Short mmCIF file of C-alpha atoms and ligand atoms in Angstrom, two decimals:
data_model
loop_
_atom_site.label_atom_id
_atom_site.label_comp_id
_atom_site.label_asym_id
_atom_site.label_seq_id
_atom_site.Cartn_x
_atom_site.Cartn_y
_atom_site.Cartn_z
CA MET A 1 19.59 -88.98 4.46
CA GLY A 2 20.13 -90.33 7.90
CA GLY A 3 18.31 -93.55 7.39
CA SER A 4 15.31 -94.43 5.42
CA GLY A 5 12.52 -92.75 7.34
CA ARG A 6 9.02 -94.20 7.65
CA SER A 7 6.44 -91.98 5.69
CA LEU A 8 4.73 -89.66 8.11
CA SER A 9 1.11 -90.18 8.84
CA ASP A 10 -1.63 -87.70 8.44
CA GLY A 11 -1.49 -85.86 5.20
CA GLY A 12 1.57 -87.86 4.17
CA ALA A 13 3.19 -84.83 2.57
CA VAL A 14 6.63 -85.03 4.27
CA ALA A 15 7.66 -88.47 2.90
CA GLU A 16 10.95 -90.15 3.99
CA VAL A 17 12.12 -87.54 6.51
CA ALA A 18 15.40 -88.21 7.98
CA TRP A 19 15.01 -87.87 11.77
CA GLY A 20 17.74 -87.64 14.47
CA LYS A 21 20.23 -89.99 15.79
CA ARG A 22 17.80 -91.52 18.18
CA ALA A 23 15.30 -92.03 15.34
CA LEU A 24 17.32 -94.41 13.69
CA GLY A 25 16.47 -97.23 16.40
CA SER A 26 12.95 -95.95 17.31
CA TRP A 27 11.62 -93.50 14.63
CA LEU A 28 10.55 -91.39 17.66
CA VAL A 29 12.20 -87.91 18.59
CA LYS A 30 12.55 -85.52 21.43
CA VAL A 31 11.93 -82.02 20.63
CA LEU A 32 12.56 -79.07 22.78
CA VAL A 33 10.28 -75.77 22.40
CA VAL A 34 11.94 -72.79 23.84
CA GLY A 35 9.31 -70.23 24.98
CA SER A 36 6.45 -69.60 26.94
CA GLY A 37 3.73 -67.87 24.92
CA GLY A 38 0.65 -68.74 22.81
CA ARG A 39 2.65 -69.51 19.74
CA GLU A 40 4.71 -72.00 21.74
CA HIS A 41 1.55 -73.56 23.05
CA ALA A 42 0.40 -73.93 19.60
CA LEU A 43 3.75 -75.39 18.52
CA VAL A 44 3.82 -77.97 21.28
CA TRP A 45 0.10 -78.84 20.43
CA ALA A 46 0.88 -79.42 16.86
CA LEU A 47 4.21 -81.30 17.50
CA SER A 48 2.26 -83.61 19.88
CA ARG A 49 -0.07 -84.50 16.92
CA ASP A 50 2.79 -85.84 15.08
CA SER A 51 3.06 -89.48 15.53
CA GLU A 52 6.88 -89.37 15.04
CA VAL A 53 7.24 -87.30 18.16
CA GLU A 54 7.94 -89.13 21.31
CA GLN A 55 8.43 -86.14 23.73
CA VAL A 56 7.92 -82.50 23.67
CA VAL A 57 9.79 -80.54 26.43
CA ALA A 58 8.69 -76.90 26.70
CA ALA A 59 11.16 -74.59 28.18
CA PRO A 60 9.81 -72.97 30.28
CA GLY A 61 6.44 -73.53 28.80
CA ASN A 62 3.02 -72.41 30.40
CA PRO A 63 -0.01 -73.88 32.35
CA GLY A 64 -1.73 -74.51 28.99
CA ILE A 65 1.12 -76.53 27.94
CA GLU A 66 1.29 -78.49 31.22
CA ALA A 67 -2.33 -79.34 30.68
CA LEU A 68 -1.88 -80.88 27.34
CA GLN A 69 -2.68 -84.43 26.69
CA PRO A 70 -0.24 -86.56 24.83
CA ALA A 71 -1.72 -87.84 21.40
CA TYR A 72 -0.79 -91.48 22.15
CA ASP A 73 0.32 -93.88 24.68
CA GLY A 74 4.14 -93.41 25.51
CA GLN A 75 4.24 -89.87 24.28
CA THR A 76 5.02 -87.11 26.92
CA ILE A 77 4.68 -83.44 26.96
CA VAL A 78 6.35 -81.70 30.02
CA CYS A 79 7.51 -78.23 30.95
CA ARG A 80 10.99 -77.57 32.34
CA ALA A 81 11.58 -74.29 34.13
CA VAL A 82 14.85 -72.53 32.67
CA ASP A 83 15.69 -69.05 32.21
CA VAL A 84 15.87 -68.70 28.41
CA SER A 85 18.37 -65.86 28.53
CA ASP A 86 20.81 -68.22 30.05
CA HIS A 87 22.01 -69.88 27.06
CA ASP A 88 24.28 -72.23 28.94
CA ALA A 89 21.43 -73.32 31.01
CA VAL A 90 19.15 -74.22 27.90
CA VAL A 91 22.02 -76.03 26.19
CA ALA A 92 22.71 -78.10 29.47
CA LEU A 93 19.05 -78.97 29.56
CA ALA A 94 18.83 -80.05 25.93
CA THR A 95 21.97 -82.13 26.19
CA GLU A 96 20.71 -83.83 29.51
CA LEU A 97 17.47 -84.58 27.74
CA GLY A 98 19.00 -85.93 24.60
CA ILE A 99 16.97 -83.60 22.37
CA ASP A 100 17.00 -84.10 18.69
CA LEU A 101 15.46 -80.82 17.57
CA ALA A 102 15.14 -77.61 19.35
CA VAL A 103 12.65 -75.07 18.07
CA VAL A 104 13.30 -71.56 19.58
CA GLY A 105 9.90 -69.68 19.52
CA PRO A 106 10.20 -66.13 20.47
CA GLU A 107 12.52 -63.61 18.80
CA ALA A 108 14.25 -62.27 21.96
CA PRO A 109 16.39 -65.48 22.34
CA LEU A 110 16.84 -65.85 18.57
CA VAL A 111 18.34 -62.24 18.38
CA ALA A 112 20.43 -62.84 21.49
CA GLY A 113 21.86 -65.86 19.63
CA LEU A 114 20.42 -68.95 21.40
CA ALA A 115 20.50 -71.04 18.23
CA ASP A 116 24.39 -70.87 18.11
CA PRO A 117 25.35 -72.48 21.11
CA LEU A 118 22.67 -75.26 20.71
CA ARG A 119 24.07 -75.90 17.30
CA ALA A 120 27.49 -75.97 18.53
CA ALA A 121 26.50 -78.76 21.01
CA GLY A 122 25.31 -80.90 17.98
CA ILE A 123 21.62 -80.37 18.37
CA ALA A 124 19.40 -79.72 15.18
CA VAL A 125 17.80 -76.18 15.62
CA PHE A 126 14.88 -74.76 14.02
CA GLY A 127 15.64 -71.08 14.22
CA PRO A 128 18.27 -68.61 12.72
CA SER A 129 21.59 -67.92 13.90
CA LYS A 130 22.38 -64.54 15.86
CA ASP A 131 23.73 -62.98 12.65
CA ALA A 132 20.53 -63.92 10.58
CA ALA A 133 18.27 -63.20 13.11
CA GLU A 134 19.32 -59.53 12.72
CA ILE A 135 16.57 -59.50 10.02
CA GLU A 136 14.20 -58.91 12.98
CA GLY A 137 16.74 -57.21 15.36
CA SER A 138 17.53 -54.41 13.35
CA LYS A 139 15.02 -52.68 10.89
CA ALA A 140 18.14 -50.88 9.29
CA PHE A 141 19.92 -54.31 8.59
CA ALA A 142 16.38 -55.55 7.10
CA LYS A 143 16.34 -52.56 4.81
CA ASP A 144 19.95 -53.08 3.81
CA VAL A 145 19.28 -56.70 2.77
CA MET A 146 16.04 -55.80 0.95
CA ALA A 147 17.84 -53.09 -0.84
CA ALA A 148 20.56 -55.56 -2.00
CA ALA A 149 18.03 -58.10 -2.96
CA SER A 150 15.73 -55.84 -4.78
CA VAL A 151 12.89 -56.78 -2.50
CA PRO A 152 10.09 -54.18 -2.77
CA THR A 153 9.57 -52.21 0.58
CA GLY A 154 8.79 -48.71 1.81
CA ARG A 155 11.38 -45.92 1.54
CA ALA A 156 12.81 -45.04 4.76
CA TYR A 157 15.43 -42.86 6.66
CA VAL A 158 17.42 -44.29 9.55
CA CYS A 159 17.77 -41.40 11.99
CA THR A 160 19.86 -41.00 15.19
CA THR A 161 18.95 -37.50 16.39
CA PRO A 162 15.65 -35.58 16.81
CA GLU A 163 16.78 -33.12 14.19
CA GLN A 164 17.18 -35.92 11.59
CA ALA A 165 13.86 -37.41 12.47
CA ALA A 166 12.03 -34.03 12.27
CA GLU A 167 13.64 -33.59 8.68
CA ALA A 168 12.47 -37.24 7.49
CA ILE A 169 9.01 -36.73 9.30
CA ASP A 170 8.52 -33.63 7.15
CA ALA A 171 9.96 -35.07 4.05
CA PHE A 172 7.27 -37.74 4.16
CA GLY A 173 4.37 -35.76 5.33
CA PRO A 174 1.39 -37.42 7.23
CA PRO A 175 0.44 -40.20 8.00
CA TYR A 176 3.73 -40.35 9.69
CA VAL A 177 5.26 -43.97 10.37
CA VAL A 178 8.07 -43.93 13.12
CA LYS A 179 9.71 -47.18 14.03
CA ASP A 180 11.97 -47.98 17.17
CA ASP A 181 14.98 -49.74 15.56
CA ALA A 182 15.16 -52.22 18.31
CA LEU A 183 13.00 -55.28 19.45
CA ALA A 184 9.75 -53.90 20.95
CA ALA A 185 7.50 -56.94 20.88
CA GLY A 186 5.26 -55.36 18.04
CA LYS A 187 4.76 -52.03 20.06
CA GLY A 188 7.63 -50.00 18.89
CA VAL A 189 5.79 -48.57 15.59
CA VAL A 190 3.59 -45.49 15.85
CA VAL A 191 1.50 -44.67 12.76
CA THR A 192 -0.29 -41.25 13.33
CA SER A 193 -1.20 -38.13 11.52
CA ASP A 194 -0.15 -36.07 14.63
CA ARG A 195 3.33 -34.64 13.98
CA ALA A 196 4.01 -33.92 17.55
CA GLU A 197 3.27 -37.58 18.63
CA ALA A 198 5.58 -38.79 15.69
CA LEU A 199 8.29 -36.56 17.06
CA GLU A 200 7.83 -37.64 20.60
CA HIS A 201 8.13 -41.24 19.81
CA ALA A 202 11.09 -40.80 17.66
CA ALA A 203 12.65 -38.73 20.62
CA GLY A 204 12.16 -41.69 22.77
CA CYS A 205 14.24 -44.06 20.60
CA ASP A 206 18.01 -44.28 20.05
CA GLN A 207 17.73 -45.01 16.53
CA VAL A 208 14.59 -44.77 14.44
CA LEU A 209 13.40 -45.56 11.01
CA ILE A 210 10.99 -42.80 9.67
CA GLU A 211 9.18 -44.74 6.61
CA GLU A 212 6.67 -43.89 4.01
CA PHE A 213 3.17 -44.83 4.77
CA LEU A 214 1.99 -47.92 3.07
CA ASP A 215 -1.58 -48.11 2.24
CA GLY A 216 -3.75 -51.24 1.32
CA PRO A 217 -4.52 -54.58 3.35
CA GLU A 218 -1.67 -56.30 5.23
CA VAL A 219 -0.73 -59.96 4.83
CA SER A 220 1.61 -62.13 6.78
CA LEU A 221 3.28 -65.03 4.90
CA PHE A 222 5.53 -67.40 6.68
CA ALA A 223 8.21 -69.40 5.00
CA ILE A 224 9.92 -72.50 6.42
CA THR A 225 13.53 -72.49 5.31
CA ASP A 226 16.70 -74.22 5.55
CA GLY A 227 18.69 -71.37 4.08
CA VAL A 228 18.25 -72.64 0.67
CA THR A 229 14.80 -73.86 0.04
CA VAL A 230 11.83 -71.75 0.82
CA LEU A 231 8.42 -73.59 1.58
CA PRO A 232 5.65 -70.96 2.08
CA MET A 233 2.89 -71.51 4.47
CA GLN A 234 -0.72 -70.13 3.41
CA PRO A 235 -1.04 -66.55 4.05
CA ALA A 236 -2.77 -65.06 7.23
CA GLN A 237 -3.69 -61.57 8.50
CA ASP A 238 -3.29 -60.36 11.82
CA PHE A 239 -4.82 -57.37 13.68
CA LYS A 240 -2.16 -55.07 15.40
CA ARG A 241 -4.51 -52.36 16.86
CA LEU A 242 -6.07 -53.05 20.18
CA ALA A 243 -9.44 -51.92 19.41
CA ASP A 244 -12.36 -52.66 16.86
CA ASN A 245 -12.01 -50.93 13.43
CA ASP A 246 -8.18 -50.70 13.73
CA GLU A 247 -8.37 -48.05 16.48
CA GLY A 248 -6.14 -47.81 19.61
CA PRO A 249 -2.54 -48.34 20.11
CA ASN A 250 -0.53 -50.98 18.31
CA THR A 251 -0.10 -54.26 20.28
CA GLY A 252 1.71 -57.58 19.80
CA GLY A 253 -1.50 -58.78 17.82
CA MET A 254 -5.14 -59.11 18.90
CA GLY A 255 -6.24 -61.99 16.58
CA ALA A 256 -5.49 -63.56 13.11
CA TYR A 257 -7.34 -65.54 10.41
CA THR A 258 -6.45 -67.79 7.58
CA PRO A 259 -6.64 -68.16 4.45
CA LEU A 260 -7.51 -64.93 2.84
CA PRO A 261 -10.41 -65.18 0.55
CA TRP A 262 -9.77 -61.91 -0.89
CA ALA A 263 -6.13 -62.42 -1.75
CA PRO A 264 -5.14 -62.59 -5.43
CA GLU A 265 -4.75 -66.53 -6.46
CA ASN A 266 -0.94 -66.03 -7.35
CA LEU A 267 -0.08 -64.12 -4.14
CA VAL A 268 1.99 -66.89 -2.42
CA GLU A 269 3.89 -67.44 -5.55
CA GLU A 270 4.56 -63.87 -6.30
CA ILE A 271 5.82 -63.12 -2.65
CA THR A 272 7.92 -66.20 -2.71
CA GLU A 273 9.44 -65.18 -5.98
CA LYS A 274 9.95 -61.58 -5.26
CA VAL A 275 10.55 -61.38 -1.47
CA LEU A 276 11.22 -64.78 0.33
CA GLN A 277 13.53 -66.35 -2.10
CA PRO A 278 15.64 -63.22 -2.89
CA THR A 279 15.90 -62.41 0.89
CA ILE A 280 17.15 -65.91 1.63
CA ASP A 281 19.43 -65.98 -1.14
CA GLU A 282 20.97 -62.48 -0.09
CA LEU A 283 21.41 -63.63 3.52
CA ARG A 284 23.25 -66.78 2.41
CA ARG A 285 25.30 -64.65 -0.07
CA ARG A 286 26.56 -62.47 2.93
CA GLY A 287 27.61 -65.54 4.80
CA THR A 288 24.65 -65.53 7.21
CA PRO A 289 22.38 -68.15 5.93
CA PHE A 290 18.87 -67.71 7.47
CA SER A 291 17.45 -71.31 8.61
CA GLY A 292 14.00 -71.42 10.54
CA LEU A 293 11.09 -69.35 9.88
CA LEU A 294 11.20 -66.23 7.78
CA TYR A 295 7.82 -63.86 8.42
CA ALA A 296 7.10 -61.50 5.85
CA GLY A 297 4.75 -58.68 6.87
CA LEU A 298 3.34 -57.17 3.72
CA ALA A 299 1.11 -54.57 2.54
CA LEU A 300 -0.73 -54.82 -0.70
CA THR A 301 -0.44 -51.29 -1.73
CA SER A 302 -1.75 -49.25 -4.72
CA ARG A 303 1.92 -49.43 -6.01
CA GLY A 304 2.23 -53.14 -5.76
CA THR A 305 3.25 -55.65 -2.73
CA ARG A 306 5.47 -54.02 -0.20
CA VAL A 307 7.39 -55.47 2.83
CA ILE A 308 6.44 -53.80 6.06
CA GLU A 309 8.77 -55.97 8.14
CA PHE A 310 10.54 -59.29 8.45
CA ASN A 311 10.50 -61.44 11.64
CA CYS A 312 12.74 -64.22 12.47
CA ARG A 313 10.06 -66.57 13.94
CA PHE A 314 6.52 -67.85 13.82
CA GLY A 315 4.13 -64.83 14.37
CA ASP A 316 1.97 -64.61 17.22
CA PRO A 317 -1.15 -65.06 17.05
CA GLU A 318 -1.10 -66.06 13.41
CA THR A 319 0.47 -69.32 14.31
CA GLN A 320 -2.46 -70.12 16.63
CA ALA A 321 -4.82 -69.73 13.63
CA LEU A 322 -2.47 -71.47 11.11
CA LEU A 323 -1.34 -74.66 12.92
CA PRO A 324 -4.95 -76.14 13.58
CA LEU A 325 -5.29 -76.20 9.68
CA LEU A 326 -1.74 -77.59 8.95
CA LYS A 327 -2.02 -81.36 7.82
CA THR A 328 1.76 -81.83 7.19
CA PRO A 329 3.32 -83.17 10.33
CA LEU A 330 5.09 -80.42 12.11
CA GLY A 331 7.81 -82.30 13.58
CA GLY A 332 9.37 -83.80 10.40
CA LEU A 333 8.95 -80.48 8.65
CA LEU A 334 10.98 -78.37 11.22
CA TYR A 335 13.50 -81.17 11.52
CA ALA A 336 14.01 -81.18 7.59
CA ALA A 337 14.47 -77.41 7.80
CA ALA A 338 16.87 -77.58 10.85
CA THR A 339 19.16 -80.27 9.07
CA GLY A 340 19.03 -78.81 5.41
CA LYS A 341 16.68 -81.06 3.79
CA LEU A 342 13.98 -79.09 2.99
CA ALA A 343 14.38 -79.84 -0.74
CA ASP A 344 13.25 -83.42 -0.19
CA VAL A 345 9.89 -82.18 1.41
CA GLN A 346 6.63 -81.89 -0.52
CA PRO A 347 4.63 -78.56 -0.57
CA LEU A 348 2.69 -78.15 2.72
CA SER A 349 -0.58 -79.69 2.99
CA TRP A 350 -3.47 -77.72 4.45
CA LYS A 351 -7.04 -78.81 5.51
CA SER A 352 -9.83 -76.87 3.75
CA GLY A 353 -11.80 -74.45 5.56
CA ALA A 354 -10.73 -71.49 7.64
CA SER A 355 -9.31 -70.81 11.02
CA VAL A 356 -9.81 -67.71 13.47
CA ALA A 357 -7.76 -66.80 16.56
CA VAL A 358 -9.09 -64.10 18.89
CA VAL A 359 -6.84 -62.78 21.67
CA VAL A 360 -8.11 -62.10 25.03
CA ALA A 361 -5.98 -59.50 26.69
CA ALA A 362 -5.71 -58.36 30.28
CA LYS A 363 -7.19 -55.20 31.71
CA LYS A 364 -5.21 -52.17 30.67
CA TYR A 365 -3.16 -53.89 28.02
CA PRO A 366 -0.76 -52.65 26.48
CA ALA A 367 0.06 -49.79 28.69
CA LYS A 368 0.09 -51.62 32.20
CA PRO A 369 -1.61 -55.01 31.85
CA ARG A 370 -2.98 -56.03 35.27
CA SER A 371 -1.81 -59.47 36.63
CA GLY A 372 -3.44 -61.91 38.98
CA ASP A 373 -7.16 -61.82 37.71
CA VAL A 374 -8.63 -65.15 37.83
CA ILE A 375 -9.38 -66.82 34.51
CA SER A 376 -12.46 -69.24 34.37
CA GLY A 377 -14.19 -70.91 31.52
CA ILE A 378 -11.39 -72.42 29.59
CA GLU A 379 -12.62 -75.91 30.09
CA GLN A 380 -16.13 -75.08 29.02
CA ALA A 381 -14.74 -73.17 25.88
CA GLU A 382 -12.65 -76.16 24.85
CA ALA A 383 -15.67 -78.72 25.54
CA GLY A 384 -17.18 -76.59 22.55
CA GLY A 385 -14.46 -77.39 20.20
CA VAL A 386 -11.94 -74.44 20.32
CA HIS A 387 -8.39 -74.45 21.31
CA VAL A 388 -7.52 -72.20 24.16
CA PHE A 389 -3.77 -71.30 23.72
CA HIS A 390 -2.19 -69.78 26.89
CA ALA A 391 0.19 -66.83 26.66
CA GLY A 392 0.21 -64.78 29.77
CA THR A 393 -1.17 -67.04 32.50
CA THR A 394 0.27 -68.58 35.51
CA VAL A 395 -1.11 -70.75 38.45
CA GLU A 396 -1.45 -69.33 41.89
CA ASP A 397 -3.37 -71.02 44.64
CA ASN A 398 -4.59 -73.75 42.21
CA GLU A 399 -6.10 -71.25 40.12
CA VAL A 400 -5.12 -70.01 36.56
CA VAL A 401 -4.64 -66.13 36.52
CA THR A 402 -3.50 -63.42 34.34
CA ALA A 403 0.34 -63.05 34.16
CA GLY A 404 0.82 -60.89 31.00
CA GLY A 405 -0.74 -58.50 28.43
CA ARG A 406 -2.09 -61.05 25.94
CA VAL A 407 -3.65 -63.88 28.17
CA LEU A 408 -5.12 -66.30 25.80
CA ALA A 409 -5.87 -66.96 22.13
CA VAL A 410 -9.20 -68.71 21.23
CA SER A 411 -8.67 -70.63 18.18
CA ALA A 412 -11.42 -72.39 16.03
CA THR A 413 -11.82 -73.80 12.60
CA GLY A 414 -14.79 -73.90 10.42
CA LYS A 415 -15.92 -74.64 7.00
CA ASP A 416 -15.32 -70.96 6.30
CA LEU A 417 -14.56 -67.70 8.02
CA ASP A 418 -18.05 -67.16 9.29
CA GLU A 419 -18.29 -70.57 10.90
CA ALA A 420 -14.73 -70.48 12.41
CA ARG A 421 -15.59 -66.75 13.65
CA GLN A 422 -18.70 -68.03 15.11
CA ARG A 423 -17.02 -70.75 17.02
CA ALA A 424 -14.09 -68.74 18.24
CA TYR A 425 -16.27 -65.88 19.58
CA SER A 426 -18.56 -68.58 21.35
CA GLY A 427 -15.39 -69.79 22.86
CA VAL A 428 -14.44 -66.22 23.90
CA GLY A 429 -17.84 -65.86 25.40
CA GLN A 430 -17.27 -68.63 27.80
CA ILE A 431 -14.20 -67.17 29.25
CA ARG A 432 -14.28 -64.82 32.09
CA ILE A 433 -11.54 -62.54 33.30
CA LYS A 434 -12.13 -59.23 35.12
CA GLY A 435 -11.45 -56.33 32.94
CA SER A 436 -10.40 -58.37 29.99
CA GLN A 437 -10.44 -56.94 26.43
CA HIS A 438 -10.80 -58.52 23.03
CA ARG A 439 -11.63 -57.30 19.58
CA THR A 440 -15.12 -58.32 18.22
CA ASP A 441 -14.23 -57.83 14.44
CA ILE A 442 -11.46 -60.40 13.92
CA ALA A 443 -11.86 -61.50 10.34
CA LEU A 444 -15.09 -59.85 10.06
CA LYS A 445 -14.47 -57.64 6.93
CA ALA A 446 -13.08 -60.79 5.23
CA ALA A 447 -15.95 -62.84 6.14
CA ARG A 448 -18.26 -60.32 4.71
CA GLY A 449 -16.22 -59.88 1.52
CA GLU A 450 -15.65 -56.25 2.47
CA ILE A 451 -11.63 -56.19 2.07
CA GLU A 452 -10.79 -54.64 -1.13
CA LEU A 453 -7.47 -54.44 -2.87
CA LEU A 454 -6.25 -50.91 -4.08
CA PRO A 455 -6.10 -50.69 -8.16
CA ILE A 456 -2.24 -50.52 -8.83
CA SER A 457 -1.48 -47.03 -10.01
P1 LIG B 501 5.80 -53.54 12.36
O1 LIG B 501 6.16 -53.84 13.85
O2 LIG B 501 6.78 -53.06 11.48
O3 LIG B 501 4.92 -54.88 11.74
O4 LIG B 501 4.64 -52.47 12.49
C1 LIG B 501 3.38 -52.82 13.11
C2 LIG B 501 2.22 -52.24 12.34
O5 LIG B 501 2.32 -50.86 12.21
C3 LIG B 501 1.94 -53.00 11.04
O6 LIG B 501 1.50 -54.38 11.08
C4 LIG B 501 1.16 -52.12 10.40
O7 LIG B 501 -0.13 -52.20 10.63
C5 LIG B 501 1.84 -50.64 10.86
N1 LIG B 501 2.82 -50.18 9.96
C6 LIG B 501 4.05 -50.41 10.01
N2 LIG B 501 4.79 -49.89 9.05
C7 LIG B 501 3.83 -49.27 8.32
C8 LIG B 501 3.96 -48.36 6.97
N3 LIG B 501 5.14 -48.12 6.37
N4 LIG B 501 2.77 -47.81 6.76
C9 LIG B 501 1.69 -48.04 7.14
N5 LIG B 501 1.62 -48.84 8.34
C10 LIG B 501 2.70 -49.34 8.81
#
């Protein structure tokens, strides 16, 4: 370890974490968070609660991050404008600021390889290399890794012509699952019983995966990893469809909750053993170790647990639900992962109770989200005790206005899902955006005990 680190406060689960070079003198570190969405807002907020973090710089950040108050005197939280697709500019900014830890939030810069030049510049990075990020960047690569690691997943065909796609679609029968094999912000998947719609989606993609339909409830499980050790978070569930009762088109995610009262007791252990650890071991074996956050999207089907997809970063909006319950200080945790020291970290520590995040989306999301609508009521909602994490917002003429599809995530904790739901929805009720949309049933079935696991056949 690089110096005998002071035990971290609050939760105390990460003891003796070795911090960066600056930390040897002051015990305080500078963290760069790359990205501008709700996930990055939640990450910056959680990092600011870590007493070892002196400065958080969000690049480019968003108006919600700009408005965050430092947790203690001397801490700073700032946004710096930068084009995250300009890797040289991001590296120059990190170097100029003397950043100890860079956390890359979204998938696009990770898949484009931003972590590599940051590491080459001597900065500890939380986020996988370009090669390892292919686990999200290419569904065909992910399937190949899973096959090699014997990780349970749906059967699938990779197709490059409409004829191949039609053959695969007919081989599986309805409901059809057609996945664009390219990054599509969660919107590249069509699940439909309409054969013509399935064929049309396939025809619009260069390469598609036609996959067997997986029944059963979905789970998102995130693992912090340094490429060897895997530290799972508690499970969450997100809601991909736009409308209540899982109707409407797929979106980037309309809400999330954690924990899952209906989940089998050993779920996290089982997924760690059968999915997360073998995947991390296989990536290391291939010479592309994955360090950062491995997100497993799973279905608990009647034939057992199956991986639906892997992502190479924190999920949005699950992160906005998870982080308010995480007791382990986030800075030390991500730094330990970034520096290969995760084996020294205790299992994560969580507050009891539940957390619910409800996404408020712009009019006409996901097809053609409208920009420029004035947002009001955020302060009133926060005065009621919720967190309002910004995603698609900007400031125009001193007013916060919509600037993206998913505009905000309103996140609340409570003693149980019922209480967290009530608080989150009362926060949503304070917010006014012309034509906005949100689901009213986030965590509802779980709160009512209506989610049932399918018997294993
Ligand atoms: P993905 O982007 O792969 O997570 O897919 C988005 C959503 O589509 C998932 O959260 C599921 O709700 C649904 N989905 C994806 N693959 C399947 C599948 N094989 N069977 C059933 N639903 C699926």
